[in-house]
Coordinates of N, CA and C in Angstrom, one line a residue:
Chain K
X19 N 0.8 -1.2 0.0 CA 0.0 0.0 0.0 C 0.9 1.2 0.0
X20 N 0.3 2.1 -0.8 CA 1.2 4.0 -0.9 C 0.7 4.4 0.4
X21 N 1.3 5.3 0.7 CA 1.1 6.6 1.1 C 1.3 6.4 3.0
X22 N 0.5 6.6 3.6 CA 0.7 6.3 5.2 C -0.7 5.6 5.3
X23 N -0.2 4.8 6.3 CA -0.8 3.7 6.7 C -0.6 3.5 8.3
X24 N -2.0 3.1 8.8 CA -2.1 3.4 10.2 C -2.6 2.1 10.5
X25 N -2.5 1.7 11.6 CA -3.1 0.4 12.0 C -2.8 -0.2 14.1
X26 N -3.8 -0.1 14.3 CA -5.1 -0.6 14.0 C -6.1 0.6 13.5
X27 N -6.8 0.4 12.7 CA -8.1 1.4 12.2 C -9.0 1.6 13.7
X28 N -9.5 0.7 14.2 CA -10.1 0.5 15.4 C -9.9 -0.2 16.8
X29 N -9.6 0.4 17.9 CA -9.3 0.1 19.2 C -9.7 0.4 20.0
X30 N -10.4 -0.4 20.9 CA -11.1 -0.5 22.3 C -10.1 -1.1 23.1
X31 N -10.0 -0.5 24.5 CA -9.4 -0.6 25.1 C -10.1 -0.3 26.8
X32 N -9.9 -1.1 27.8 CA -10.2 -0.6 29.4 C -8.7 0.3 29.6
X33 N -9.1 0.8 30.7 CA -8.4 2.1 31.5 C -6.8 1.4 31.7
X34 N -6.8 -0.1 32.5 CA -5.8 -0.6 32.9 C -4.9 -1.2 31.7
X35 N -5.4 -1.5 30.5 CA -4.6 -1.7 29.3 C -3.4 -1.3 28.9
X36 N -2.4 -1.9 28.0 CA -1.3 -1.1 27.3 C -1.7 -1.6 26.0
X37 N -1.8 -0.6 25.2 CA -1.8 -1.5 23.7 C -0.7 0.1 23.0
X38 N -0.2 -0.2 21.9 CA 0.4 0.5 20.6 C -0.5 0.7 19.4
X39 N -0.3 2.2 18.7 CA -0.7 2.5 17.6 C 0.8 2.1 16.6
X40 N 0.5 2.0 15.6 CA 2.1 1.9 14.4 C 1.0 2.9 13.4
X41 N 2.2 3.5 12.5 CA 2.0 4.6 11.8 C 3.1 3.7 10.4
X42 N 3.1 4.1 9.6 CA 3.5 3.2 8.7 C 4.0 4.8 7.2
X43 N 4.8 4.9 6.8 CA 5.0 6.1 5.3 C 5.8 5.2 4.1
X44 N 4.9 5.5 3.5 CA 5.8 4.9 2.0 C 6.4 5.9 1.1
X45 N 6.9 7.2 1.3 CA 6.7 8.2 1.0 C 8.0 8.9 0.9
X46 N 9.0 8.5 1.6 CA 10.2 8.6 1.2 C 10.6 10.2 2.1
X47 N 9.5 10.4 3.0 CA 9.2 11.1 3.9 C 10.7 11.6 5.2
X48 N 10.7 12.9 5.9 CA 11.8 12.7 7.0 C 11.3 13.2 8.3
X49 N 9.8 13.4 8.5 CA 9.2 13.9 9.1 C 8.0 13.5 9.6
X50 N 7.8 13.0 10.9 CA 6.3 12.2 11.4 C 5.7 12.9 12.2
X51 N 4.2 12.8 12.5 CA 3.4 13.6 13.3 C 2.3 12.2 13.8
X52 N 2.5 13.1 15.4 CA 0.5 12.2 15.7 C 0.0 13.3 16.1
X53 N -1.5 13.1 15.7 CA -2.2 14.1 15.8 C -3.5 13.5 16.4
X54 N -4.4 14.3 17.3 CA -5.5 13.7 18.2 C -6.7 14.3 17.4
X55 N -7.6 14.3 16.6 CA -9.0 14.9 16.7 C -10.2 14.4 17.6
X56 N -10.5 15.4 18.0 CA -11.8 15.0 18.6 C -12.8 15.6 18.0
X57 N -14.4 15.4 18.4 CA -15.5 15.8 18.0 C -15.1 17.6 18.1
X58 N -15.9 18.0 17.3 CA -16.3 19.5 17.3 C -14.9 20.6 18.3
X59 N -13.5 20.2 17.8 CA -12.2 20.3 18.2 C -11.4 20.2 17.1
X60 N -10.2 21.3 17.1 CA -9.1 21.2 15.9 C -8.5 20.1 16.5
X61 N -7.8 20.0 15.5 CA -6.9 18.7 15.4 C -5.8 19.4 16.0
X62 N -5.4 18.4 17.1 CA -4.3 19.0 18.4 C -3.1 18.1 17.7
X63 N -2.0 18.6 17.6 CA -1.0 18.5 17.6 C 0.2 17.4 18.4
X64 N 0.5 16.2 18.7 CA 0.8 15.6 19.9 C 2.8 15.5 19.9
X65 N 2.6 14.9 18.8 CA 4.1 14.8 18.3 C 4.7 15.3 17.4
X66 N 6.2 15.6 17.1 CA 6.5 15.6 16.0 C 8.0 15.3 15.8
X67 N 8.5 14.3 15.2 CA 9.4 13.6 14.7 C 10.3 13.9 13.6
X68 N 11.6 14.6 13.5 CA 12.3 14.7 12.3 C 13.8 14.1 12.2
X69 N 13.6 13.2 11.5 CA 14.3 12.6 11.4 C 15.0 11.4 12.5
X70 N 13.9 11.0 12.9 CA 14.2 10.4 14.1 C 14.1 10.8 15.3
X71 N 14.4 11.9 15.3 CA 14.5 12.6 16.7 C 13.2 13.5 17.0
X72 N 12.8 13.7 18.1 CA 11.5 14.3 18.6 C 11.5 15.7 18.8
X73 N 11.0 16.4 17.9 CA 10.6 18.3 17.8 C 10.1 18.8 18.7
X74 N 8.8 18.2 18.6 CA 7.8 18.9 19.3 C 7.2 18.0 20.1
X75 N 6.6 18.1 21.2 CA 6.0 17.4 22.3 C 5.4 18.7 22.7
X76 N 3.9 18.2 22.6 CA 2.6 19.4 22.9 C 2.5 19.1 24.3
X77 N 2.6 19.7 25.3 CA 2.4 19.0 26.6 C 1.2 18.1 26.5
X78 N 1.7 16.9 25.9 CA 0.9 15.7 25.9 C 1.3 14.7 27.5
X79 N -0.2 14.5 28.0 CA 0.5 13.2 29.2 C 1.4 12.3 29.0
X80 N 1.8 11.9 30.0 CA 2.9 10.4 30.2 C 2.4 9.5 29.4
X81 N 1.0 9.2 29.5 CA 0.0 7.7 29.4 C 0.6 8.0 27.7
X82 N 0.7 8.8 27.2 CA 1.2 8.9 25.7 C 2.7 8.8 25.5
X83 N 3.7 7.8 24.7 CA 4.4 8.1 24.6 C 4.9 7.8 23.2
X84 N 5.6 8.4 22.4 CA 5.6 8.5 21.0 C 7.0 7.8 20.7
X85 N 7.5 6.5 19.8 CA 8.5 6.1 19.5 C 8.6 6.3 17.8
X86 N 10.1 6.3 17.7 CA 9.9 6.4 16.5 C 11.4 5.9 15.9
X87 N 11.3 4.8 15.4 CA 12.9 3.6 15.4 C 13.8 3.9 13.7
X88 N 12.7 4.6 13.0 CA 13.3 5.2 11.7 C 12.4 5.8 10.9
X89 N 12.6 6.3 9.8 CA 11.8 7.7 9.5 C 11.0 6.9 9.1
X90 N 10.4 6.1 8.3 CA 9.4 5.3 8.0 C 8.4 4.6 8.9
X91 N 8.2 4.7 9.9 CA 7.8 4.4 11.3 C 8.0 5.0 12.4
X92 N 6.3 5.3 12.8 CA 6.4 5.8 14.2 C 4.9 5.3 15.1
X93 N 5.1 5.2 16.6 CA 4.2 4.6 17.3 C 3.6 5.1 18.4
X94 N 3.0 5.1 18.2 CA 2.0 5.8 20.0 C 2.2 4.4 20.6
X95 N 2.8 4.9 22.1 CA 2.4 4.1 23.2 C 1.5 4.1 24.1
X96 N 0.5 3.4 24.6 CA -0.7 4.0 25.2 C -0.9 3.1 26.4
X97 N -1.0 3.6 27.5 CA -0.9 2.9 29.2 C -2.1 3.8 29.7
X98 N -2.9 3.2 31.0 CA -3.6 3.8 31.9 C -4.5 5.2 31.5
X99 N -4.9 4.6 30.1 CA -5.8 6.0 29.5 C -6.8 6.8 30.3
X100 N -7.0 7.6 30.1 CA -9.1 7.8 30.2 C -10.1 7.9 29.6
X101 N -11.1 7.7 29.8 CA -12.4 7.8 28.8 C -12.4 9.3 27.7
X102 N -12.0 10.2 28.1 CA -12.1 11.4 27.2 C -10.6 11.2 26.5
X103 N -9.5 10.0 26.6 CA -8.7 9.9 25.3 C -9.2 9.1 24.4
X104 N -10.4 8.6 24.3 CA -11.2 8.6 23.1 C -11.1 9.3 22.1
X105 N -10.6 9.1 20.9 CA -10.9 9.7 19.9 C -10.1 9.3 18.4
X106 N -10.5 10.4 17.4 CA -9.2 9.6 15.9 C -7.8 10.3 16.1
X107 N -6.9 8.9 15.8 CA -5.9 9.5 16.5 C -4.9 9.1 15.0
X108 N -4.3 10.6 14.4 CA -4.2 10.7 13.1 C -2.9 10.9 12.9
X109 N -2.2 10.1 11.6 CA -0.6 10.0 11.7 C -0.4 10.9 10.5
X110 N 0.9 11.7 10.6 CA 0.8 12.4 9.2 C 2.6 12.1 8.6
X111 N 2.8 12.6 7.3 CA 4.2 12.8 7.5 C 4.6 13.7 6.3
X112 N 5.5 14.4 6.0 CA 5.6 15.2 5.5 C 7.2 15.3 5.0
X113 N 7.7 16.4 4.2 CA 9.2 15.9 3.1 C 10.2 16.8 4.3
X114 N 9.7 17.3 4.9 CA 10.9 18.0 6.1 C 9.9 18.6 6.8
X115 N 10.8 18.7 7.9 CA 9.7 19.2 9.4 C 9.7 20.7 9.1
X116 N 9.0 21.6 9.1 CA 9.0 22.8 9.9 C 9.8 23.9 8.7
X117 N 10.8 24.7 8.9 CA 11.4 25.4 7.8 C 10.5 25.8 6.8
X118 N 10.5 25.0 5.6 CA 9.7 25.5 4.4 C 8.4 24.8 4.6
X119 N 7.7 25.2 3.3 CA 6.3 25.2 3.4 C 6.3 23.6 3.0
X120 N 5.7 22.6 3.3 CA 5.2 21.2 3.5 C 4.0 20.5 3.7
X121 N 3.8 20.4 2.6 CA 2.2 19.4 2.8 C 2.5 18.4 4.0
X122 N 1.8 18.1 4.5 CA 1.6 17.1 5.1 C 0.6 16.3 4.8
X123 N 1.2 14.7 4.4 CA 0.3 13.4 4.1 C -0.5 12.6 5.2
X124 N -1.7 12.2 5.1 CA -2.1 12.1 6.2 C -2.6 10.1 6.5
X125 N -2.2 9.7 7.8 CA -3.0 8.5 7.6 C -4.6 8.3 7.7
X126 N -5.3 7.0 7.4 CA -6.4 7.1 7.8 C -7.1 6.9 9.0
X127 N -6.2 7.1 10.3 CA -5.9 7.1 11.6 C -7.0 6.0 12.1
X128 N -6.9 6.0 13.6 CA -7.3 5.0 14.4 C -8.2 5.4 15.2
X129 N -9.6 4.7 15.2 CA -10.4 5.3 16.1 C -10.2 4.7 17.6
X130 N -9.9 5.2 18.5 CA -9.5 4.5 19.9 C -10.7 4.9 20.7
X131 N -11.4 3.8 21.4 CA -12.4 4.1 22.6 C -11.5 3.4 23.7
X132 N -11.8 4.5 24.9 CA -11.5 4.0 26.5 C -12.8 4.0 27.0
X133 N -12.6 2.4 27.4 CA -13.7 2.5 28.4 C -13.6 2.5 29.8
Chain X
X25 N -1.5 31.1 23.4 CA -1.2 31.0 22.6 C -1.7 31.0 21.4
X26 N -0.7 30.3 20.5 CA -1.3 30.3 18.7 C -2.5 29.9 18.5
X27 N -3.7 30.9 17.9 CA -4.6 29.8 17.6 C -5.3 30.1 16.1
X28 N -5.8 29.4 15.5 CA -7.1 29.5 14.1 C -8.5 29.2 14.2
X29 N -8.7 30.6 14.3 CA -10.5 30.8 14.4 C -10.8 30.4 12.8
X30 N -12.3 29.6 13.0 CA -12.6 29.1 11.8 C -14.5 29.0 11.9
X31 N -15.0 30.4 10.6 CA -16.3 30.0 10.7 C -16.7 30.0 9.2
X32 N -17.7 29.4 8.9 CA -18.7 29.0 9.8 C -18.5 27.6 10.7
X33 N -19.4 27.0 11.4 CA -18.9 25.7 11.7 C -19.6 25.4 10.7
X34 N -20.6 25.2 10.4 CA -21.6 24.7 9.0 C -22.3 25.5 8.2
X35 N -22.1 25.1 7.6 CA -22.8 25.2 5.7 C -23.0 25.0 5.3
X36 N -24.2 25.3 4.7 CA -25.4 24.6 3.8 C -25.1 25.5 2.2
X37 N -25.1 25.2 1.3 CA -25.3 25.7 0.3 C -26.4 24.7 -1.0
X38 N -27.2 25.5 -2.1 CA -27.8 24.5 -3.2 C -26.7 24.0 -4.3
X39 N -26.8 23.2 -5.1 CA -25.7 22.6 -5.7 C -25.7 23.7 -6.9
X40 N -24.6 24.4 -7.2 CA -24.2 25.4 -8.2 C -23.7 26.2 -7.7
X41 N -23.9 26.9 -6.3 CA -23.8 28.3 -5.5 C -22.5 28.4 -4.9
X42 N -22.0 29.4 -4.6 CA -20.6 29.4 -3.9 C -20.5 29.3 -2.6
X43 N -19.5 28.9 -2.2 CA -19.2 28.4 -0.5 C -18.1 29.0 0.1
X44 N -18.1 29.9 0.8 CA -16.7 30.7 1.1 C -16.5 30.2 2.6
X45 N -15.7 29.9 3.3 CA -14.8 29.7 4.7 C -14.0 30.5 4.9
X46 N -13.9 31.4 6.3 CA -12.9 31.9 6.6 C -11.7 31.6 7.8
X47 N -11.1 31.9 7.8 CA -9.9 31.8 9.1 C -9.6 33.1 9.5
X48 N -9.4 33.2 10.7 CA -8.1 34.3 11.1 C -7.0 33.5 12.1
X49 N -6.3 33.9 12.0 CA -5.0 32.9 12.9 C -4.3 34.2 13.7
X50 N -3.4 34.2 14.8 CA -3.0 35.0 15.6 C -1.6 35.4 15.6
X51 N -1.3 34.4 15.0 CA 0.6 34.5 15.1 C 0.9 35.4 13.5
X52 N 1.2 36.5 13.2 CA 1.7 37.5 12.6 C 2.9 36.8 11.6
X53 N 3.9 35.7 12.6 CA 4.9 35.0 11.9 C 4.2 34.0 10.9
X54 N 3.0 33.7 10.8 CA 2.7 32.3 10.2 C 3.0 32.9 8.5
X55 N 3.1 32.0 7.8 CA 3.7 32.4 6.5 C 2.9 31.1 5.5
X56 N 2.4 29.9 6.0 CA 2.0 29.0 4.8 C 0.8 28.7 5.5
X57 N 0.0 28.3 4.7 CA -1.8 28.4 4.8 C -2.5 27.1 3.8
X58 N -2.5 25.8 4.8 CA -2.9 24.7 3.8 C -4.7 24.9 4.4
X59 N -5.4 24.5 3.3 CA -6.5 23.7 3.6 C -6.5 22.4 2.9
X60 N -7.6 21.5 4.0 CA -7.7 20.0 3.9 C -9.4 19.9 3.8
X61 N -9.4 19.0 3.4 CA -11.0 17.9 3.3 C -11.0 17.2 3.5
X62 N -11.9 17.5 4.5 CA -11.7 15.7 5.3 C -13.3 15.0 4.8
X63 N -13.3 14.2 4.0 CA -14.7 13.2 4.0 C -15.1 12.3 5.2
X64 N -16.5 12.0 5.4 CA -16.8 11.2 6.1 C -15.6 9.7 6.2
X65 N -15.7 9.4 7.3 CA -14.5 8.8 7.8 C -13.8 8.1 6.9
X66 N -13.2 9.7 6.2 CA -11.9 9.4 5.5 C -10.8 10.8 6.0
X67 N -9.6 10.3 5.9 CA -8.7 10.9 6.7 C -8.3 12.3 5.4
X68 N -7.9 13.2 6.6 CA -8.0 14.8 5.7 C -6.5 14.8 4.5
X69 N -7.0 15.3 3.2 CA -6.3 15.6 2.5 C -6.3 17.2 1.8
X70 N -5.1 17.3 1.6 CA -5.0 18.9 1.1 C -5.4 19.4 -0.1
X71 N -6.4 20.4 -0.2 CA -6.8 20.8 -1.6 C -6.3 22.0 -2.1
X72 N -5.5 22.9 -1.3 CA -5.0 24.0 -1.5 C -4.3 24.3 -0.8
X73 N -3.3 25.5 -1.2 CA -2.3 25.7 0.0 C -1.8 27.9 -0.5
X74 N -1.5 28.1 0.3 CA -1.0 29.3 0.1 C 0.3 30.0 0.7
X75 N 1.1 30.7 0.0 CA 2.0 31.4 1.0 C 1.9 32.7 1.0
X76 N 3.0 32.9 2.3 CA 2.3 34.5 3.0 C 2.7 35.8 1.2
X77 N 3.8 34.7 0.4 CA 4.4 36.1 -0.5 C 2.8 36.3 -2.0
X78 N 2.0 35.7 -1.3 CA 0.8 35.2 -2.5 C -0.5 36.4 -2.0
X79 N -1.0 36.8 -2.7 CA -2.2 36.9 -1.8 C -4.1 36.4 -2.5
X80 N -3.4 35.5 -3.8 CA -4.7 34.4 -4.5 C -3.9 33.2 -4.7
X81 N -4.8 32.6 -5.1 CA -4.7 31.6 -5.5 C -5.1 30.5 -6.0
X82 N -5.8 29.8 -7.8 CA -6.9 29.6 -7.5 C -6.7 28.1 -8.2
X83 N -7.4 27.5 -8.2 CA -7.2 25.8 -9.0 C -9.0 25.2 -9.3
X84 N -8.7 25.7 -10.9 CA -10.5 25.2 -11.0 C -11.2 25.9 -10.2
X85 N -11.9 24.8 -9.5 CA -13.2 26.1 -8.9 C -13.1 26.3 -7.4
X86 N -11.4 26.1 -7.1 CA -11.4 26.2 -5.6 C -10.2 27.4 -5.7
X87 N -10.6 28.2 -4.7 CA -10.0 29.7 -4.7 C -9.0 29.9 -3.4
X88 N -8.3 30.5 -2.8 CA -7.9 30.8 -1.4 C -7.3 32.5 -1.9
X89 N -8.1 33.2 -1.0 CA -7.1 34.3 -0.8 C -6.6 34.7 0.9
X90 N -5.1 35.1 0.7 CA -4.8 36.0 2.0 C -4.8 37.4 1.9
X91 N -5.3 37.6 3.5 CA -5.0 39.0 3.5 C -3.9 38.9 5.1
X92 N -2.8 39.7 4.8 CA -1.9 39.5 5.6 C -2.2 40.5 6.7
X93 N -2.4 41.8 6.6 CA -2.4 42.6 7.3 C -3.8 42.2 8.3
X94 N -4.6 41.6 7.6 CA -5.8 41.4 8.5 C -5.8 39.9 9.3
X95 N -4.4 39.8 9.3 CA -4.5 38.1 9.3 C -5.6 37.3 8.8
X96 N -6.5 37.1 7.9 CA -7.0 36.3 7.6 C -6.9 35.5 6.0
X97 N -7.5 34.3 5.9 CA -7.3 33.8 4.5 C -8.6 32.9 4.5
X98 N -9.2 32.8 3.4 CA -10.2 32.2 3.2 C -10.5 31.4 1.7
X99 N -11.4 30.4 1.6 CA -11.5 29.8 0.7 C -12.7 29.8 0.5
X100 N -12.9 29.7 -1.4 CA -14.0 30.0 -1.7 C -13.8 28.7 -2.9
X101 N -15.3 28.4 -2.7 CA -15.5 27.2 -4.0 C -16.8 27.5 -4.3
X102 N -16.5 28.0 -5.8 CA -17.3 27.9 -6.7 C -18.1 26.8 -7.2
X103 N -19.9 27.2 -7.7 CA -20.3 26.0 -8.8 C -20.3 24.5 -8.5
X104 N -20.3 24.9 -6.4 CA -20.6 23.8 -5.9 C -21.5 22.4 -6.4
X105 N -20.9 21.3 -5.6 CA -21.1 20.1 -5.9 C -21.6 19.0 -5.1
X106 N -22.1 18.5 -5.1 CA -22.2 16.9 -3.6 C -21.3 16.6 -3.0
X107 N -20.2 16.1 -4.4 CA -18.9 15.8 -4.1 C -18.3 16.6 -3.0
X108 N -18.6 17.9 -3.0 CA -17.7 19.0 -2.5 C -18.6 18.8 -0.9
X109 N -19.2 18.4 -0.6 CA -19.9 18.1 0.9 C -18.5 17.2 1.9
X110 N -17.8 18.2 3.0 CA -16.9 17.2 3.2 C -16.9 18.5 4.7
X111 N -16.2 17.8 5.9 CA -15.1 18.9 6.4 C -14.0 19.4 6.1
X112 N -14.2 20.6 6.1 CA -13.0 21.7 5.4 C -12.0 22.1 6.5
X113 N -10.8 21.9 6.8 CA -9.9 22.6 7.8 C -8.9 23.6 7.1
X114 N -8.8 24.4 8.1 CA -8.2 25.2 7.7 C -6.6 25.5 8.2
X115 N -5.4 25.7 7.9 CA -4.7 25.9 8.9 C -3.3 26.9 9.0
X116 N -2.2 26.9 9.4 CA -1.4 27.7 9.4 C 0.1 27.3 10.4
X117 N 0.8 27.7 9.4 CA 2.3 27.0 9.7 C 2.7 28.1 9.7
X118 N 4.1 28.4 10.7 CA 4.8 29.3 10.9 C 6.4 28.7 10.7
X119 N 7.5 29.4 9.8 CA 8.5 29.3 9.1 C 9.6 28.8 10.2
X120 N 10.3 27.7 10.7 CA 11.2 27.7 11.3 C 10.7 26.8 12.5
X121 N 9.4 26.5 12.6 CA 8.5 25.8 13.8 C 7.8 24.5 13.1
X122 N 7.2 23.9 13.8 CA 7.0 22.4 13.1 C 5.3 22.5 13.6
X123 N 4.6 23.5 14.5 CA 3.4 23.7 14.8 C 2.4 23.8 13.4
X124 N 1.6 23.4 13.0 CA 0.8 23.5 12.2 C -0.7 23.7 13.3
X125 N -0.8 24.7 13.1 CA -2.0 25.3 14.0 C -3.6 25.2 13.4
X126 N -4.6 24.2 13.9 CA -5.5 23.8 12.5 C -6.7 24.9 13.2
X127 N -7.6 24.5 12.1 CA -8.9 25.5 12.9 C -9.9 24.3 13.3
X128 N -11.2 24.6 13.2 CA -11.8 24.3 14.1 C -12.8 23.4 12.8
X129 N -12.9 23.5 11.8 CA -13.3 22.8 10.9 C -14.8 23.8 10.6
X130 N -14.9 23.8 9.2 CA -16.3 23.7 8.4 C -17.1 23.0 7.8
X131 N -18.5 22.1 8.6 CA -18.9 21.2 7.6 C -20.0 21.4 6.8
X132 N -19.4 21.7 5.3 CA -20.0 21.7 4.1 C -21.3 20.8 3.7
X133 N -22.2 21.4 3.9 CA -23.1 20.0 3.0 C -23.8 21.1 1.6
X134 N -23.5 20.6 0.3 CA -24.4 20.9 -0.7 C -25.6 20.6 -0.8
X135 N -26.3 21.0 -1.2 CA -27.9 20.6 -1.1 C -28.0 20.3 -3.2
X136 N -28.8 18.7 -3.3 CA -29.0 18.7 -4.5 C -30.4 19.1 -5.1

């Protein structure tokens, strides 16, 4: 498959769980992003990845923690959630971080419910 | 801090008529201006984009102008369509930062 690829599409999860998101770019990409949308809310910002190494960190919780082992791959770690981290949780990536102007490609992200 | 006001939240328009969105964003430094469409649960893709040295810009029947001084930029689609029924985001990147500051979304529905 092209382009970015997200998986799992859908995840439920209880409070006391650990599970992982993978983020996936075929795109030849140097630049990763996660991104949170919720209902009737912009799309918040959580990570951002260039070139391996970690840019930006939105004061996102612990229970989040973002790995990312080469530019083609990056993964949300998810521990001890809460019910309002429900929501689509969206991978993007883009030809360089920040600097010049950059589309950013987007995955078809993952719907995550805490129950 | 940084933020992108975005109205309307919704929009109704008849199929042929024009659909204009606006933004205003706060950071004075922001310099590139993507909009996205996001379809029902399909993940957002970009239909336009603008920079701060531009102030139109147009592709077919989708338009974006900036106005810098007023901080704002907005998009306008013409000779609307069904197709064109989607959430519209708006957003804004600032030169040297990796923040992409989104708004708050417009959802478009055409009427056939």
């Amino acid at each position: 498959e092209t382009g970015v690829t997200q998986t799992p599409r859908h995840l439920v999860m209880g409070m006391t769980n650990k599970k992982s998101l993978k983020c996936e770019q075929h795109l030849g990409h140097n630049a990763m992003y996660w991104y949170k949308q919720s209902a009737k809310k912009p799309l918040e910002l959580m990570f951002v990845y260039s070139l391996e190494e970690r840019v930006e960190n939105n004061s996102v919780p612990s229970r989040f923690s973002p790995e990312c082992p080469n530019s083609s791959h990056l993964f949300l770690h998810l521990h001890t959630l809460q019910p309002e981290d429900s929501a689509l949780y969206l991978c993007a990536s883009s030809q360089v971080a920040g600097g010049s102007y950059n589309e950013q490609f987007f995955g078809p992200g993952t719907r995550l419910t805490v129950l | 801090g940084e933020n992108v006001e975005q109205h309307p939240s919704t929009l109704s328009v008849q199929e042929g008529d024009s659909a204009v969105i606006k933004c205003t964003y706060s950071d004075s430094a922001s310099n590139y201006f993507p909009w996205y469409k996001q379809e029902l649960g399909k993940r957002p893709q970009l239909i336009i984009d603008i920079r701060s040295n531009v102030g139109e810009k147009k592709d077919q029947r989708i338009a974006v102008t900036l106005n810098k001084t007023a901080k704002h930029f907005s998009l306008h689609i013409t000779e609307t369509q069904p197709e064109d029924s989607a959430v519209y985001f708006c957003a804004a990147l600032t030169s040297g930062t990796y923040k992409y500051i989104f708004g708050t979304g417009t959802r478009l529905k055409v009427l056939a």
